[in-house]
Amino acid sequence: MVSDHSLKGPLVQFYQMVPDGLPPRRADKAVGGIIPARALRYCEAITSASAFGWYVFLPISFKVVWDGHDMLWTYPGVDEWLPLTRDAVQYPGFSQQFDECAPPDVRGFSPPFLSPSIQPGQLQVWTGCIAKTAPGWSLLVRGVANLSQSQSYQMLEGIIETDNWFGPLFDNVRILKTDVPIEFRDDIPFLQVQPVRKDFYADKFLQNFTVKDMAQLSREDWAAFHGTVVVPNTSAERKRGQYAVSVRKQAAHVSARASIAE
């Protein structure tokens, strides 16, 4: 069992290279208020997933249009569509800021903001941040949990070993619609990054599973099913949200034990 007490520093450190935009923040159980109050109260599964990790924002709002071959972009203050070539584009004014701060042997290597992929319709988008995790930890980079995704593009997911890879925190998106301007907003979280232990996604760990049929359920399994499903649905005084109550009590118990151990 991995404990945060084994960490000698923060689990993750965010470096906001591009100074504009909202800083990363802890993910929200309510996802900014879109989760219904009923779910917040009773559905611990949804709220736990929503709050797992941190939100990362874009440094600027922008729009992209793709005709199936060429890709263009624009952003506030610009009255024209600019070409997105395979050479990528820099965040406005950032390359100069980067070179002013960077040591001589790093100048000229500012990360690109938008980079079209060789795959048609794919675009790599940099958040303006770099993330660094504690040894043994990686970041699962994905779209925001329980936030309705755009029908115009798809967020791809990836695991970055940010304990030893110190580079741009970006994600790849796949454009799904052509000839339609697609907006990416800086006031809505662009990414949700989640901490994952390296050994937890190693092949040896993930190969450790079994699949059983109903005939193989043990007496203890049936008893657990009875307690989870039958009792709440047959009780005359059924209370909603029993799973949420159970999880919260268990979390409080673990927290109390940790405090005593300290």
PDB file of C-alpha atoms in Angstrom, residues 4-5 14 22 24 31 45 50 93 96 100 107 115 117 122-123 132 161 177 199 205 213 232 258 260:
ATOM      1  CA  ASP A   4       1.551   9.855   0.781  1.00  0.00           C
ATOM      2  CA  HIS A   5       3.702   9.820   3.933  1.00  0.00           C
ATOM      3  CA  PHE A  14       3.101  22.263 -12.204  1.00  0.00           C
ATOM      4  CA  LEU A  22      -5.830  29.967 -15.273  1.00  0.00           C
ATOM      5  CA  PRO A  24      -3.899  24.193 -12.657  1.00  0.00           C
ATOM      6  CA  VAL A  31     -17.256  19.592 -12.238  1.00  0.00           C
ATOM      7  CA  ALA A  45     -18.764   6.849  -7.680  1.00  0.00           C
ATOM      8  CA  SER A  50     -14.789  13.783 -10.988  1.00  0.00           C
ATOM      9  CA  GLY A  93       4.922  36.174 -28.160  1.00  0.00           C
ATOM     10  CA  GLN A  96      10.796  35.668 -27.143  1.00  0.00           C
ATOM     11  CA  GLU A 100      14.783  35.787 -22.326  1.00  0.00           C
ATOM     12  CA  ARG A 107      17.211  29.182 -26.294  1.00  0.00           C
ATOM     13  CA  SER A 115       1.307  21.052 -33.805  1.00  0.00           C
ATOM     14  CA  SER A 117       0.058  15.570 -36.708  1.00  0.00           C
ATOM     15  CA  GLN A 122      -5.062  15.319 -35.455  1.00  0.00           C
ATOM     16  CA  LEU A 123      -3.674  18.246 -33.512  1.00  0.00           C
ATOM     17  CA  LYS A 132       6.820  16.932 -12.640  1.00  0.00           C
ATOM     18  CA  GLU A 161       6.116   9.262 -17.055  1.00  0.00           C
ATOM     19  CA  LYS A 177     -15.930  17.675 -38.271  1.00  0.00           C
ATOM     20  CA  ASP A 199       3.896  -0.408 -11.180  1.00  0.00           C
ATOM     21  CA  PHE A 205       0.409  -6.147 -12.577  1.00  0.00           C
ATOM     22  CA  ASP A 213     -19.031 -17.284 -14.444  1.00  0.00           C
ATOM     23  CA  PRO A 232     -31.256  -1.944   0.337  1.00  0.00           C
ATOM     24  CA  ALA A 258      -3.333   7.931   9.704  1.00  0.00           C
ATOM     25  CA  ILE A 260      -3.025   8.399  15.123  1.00  0.00           C
TER      26      ILE A 260
END
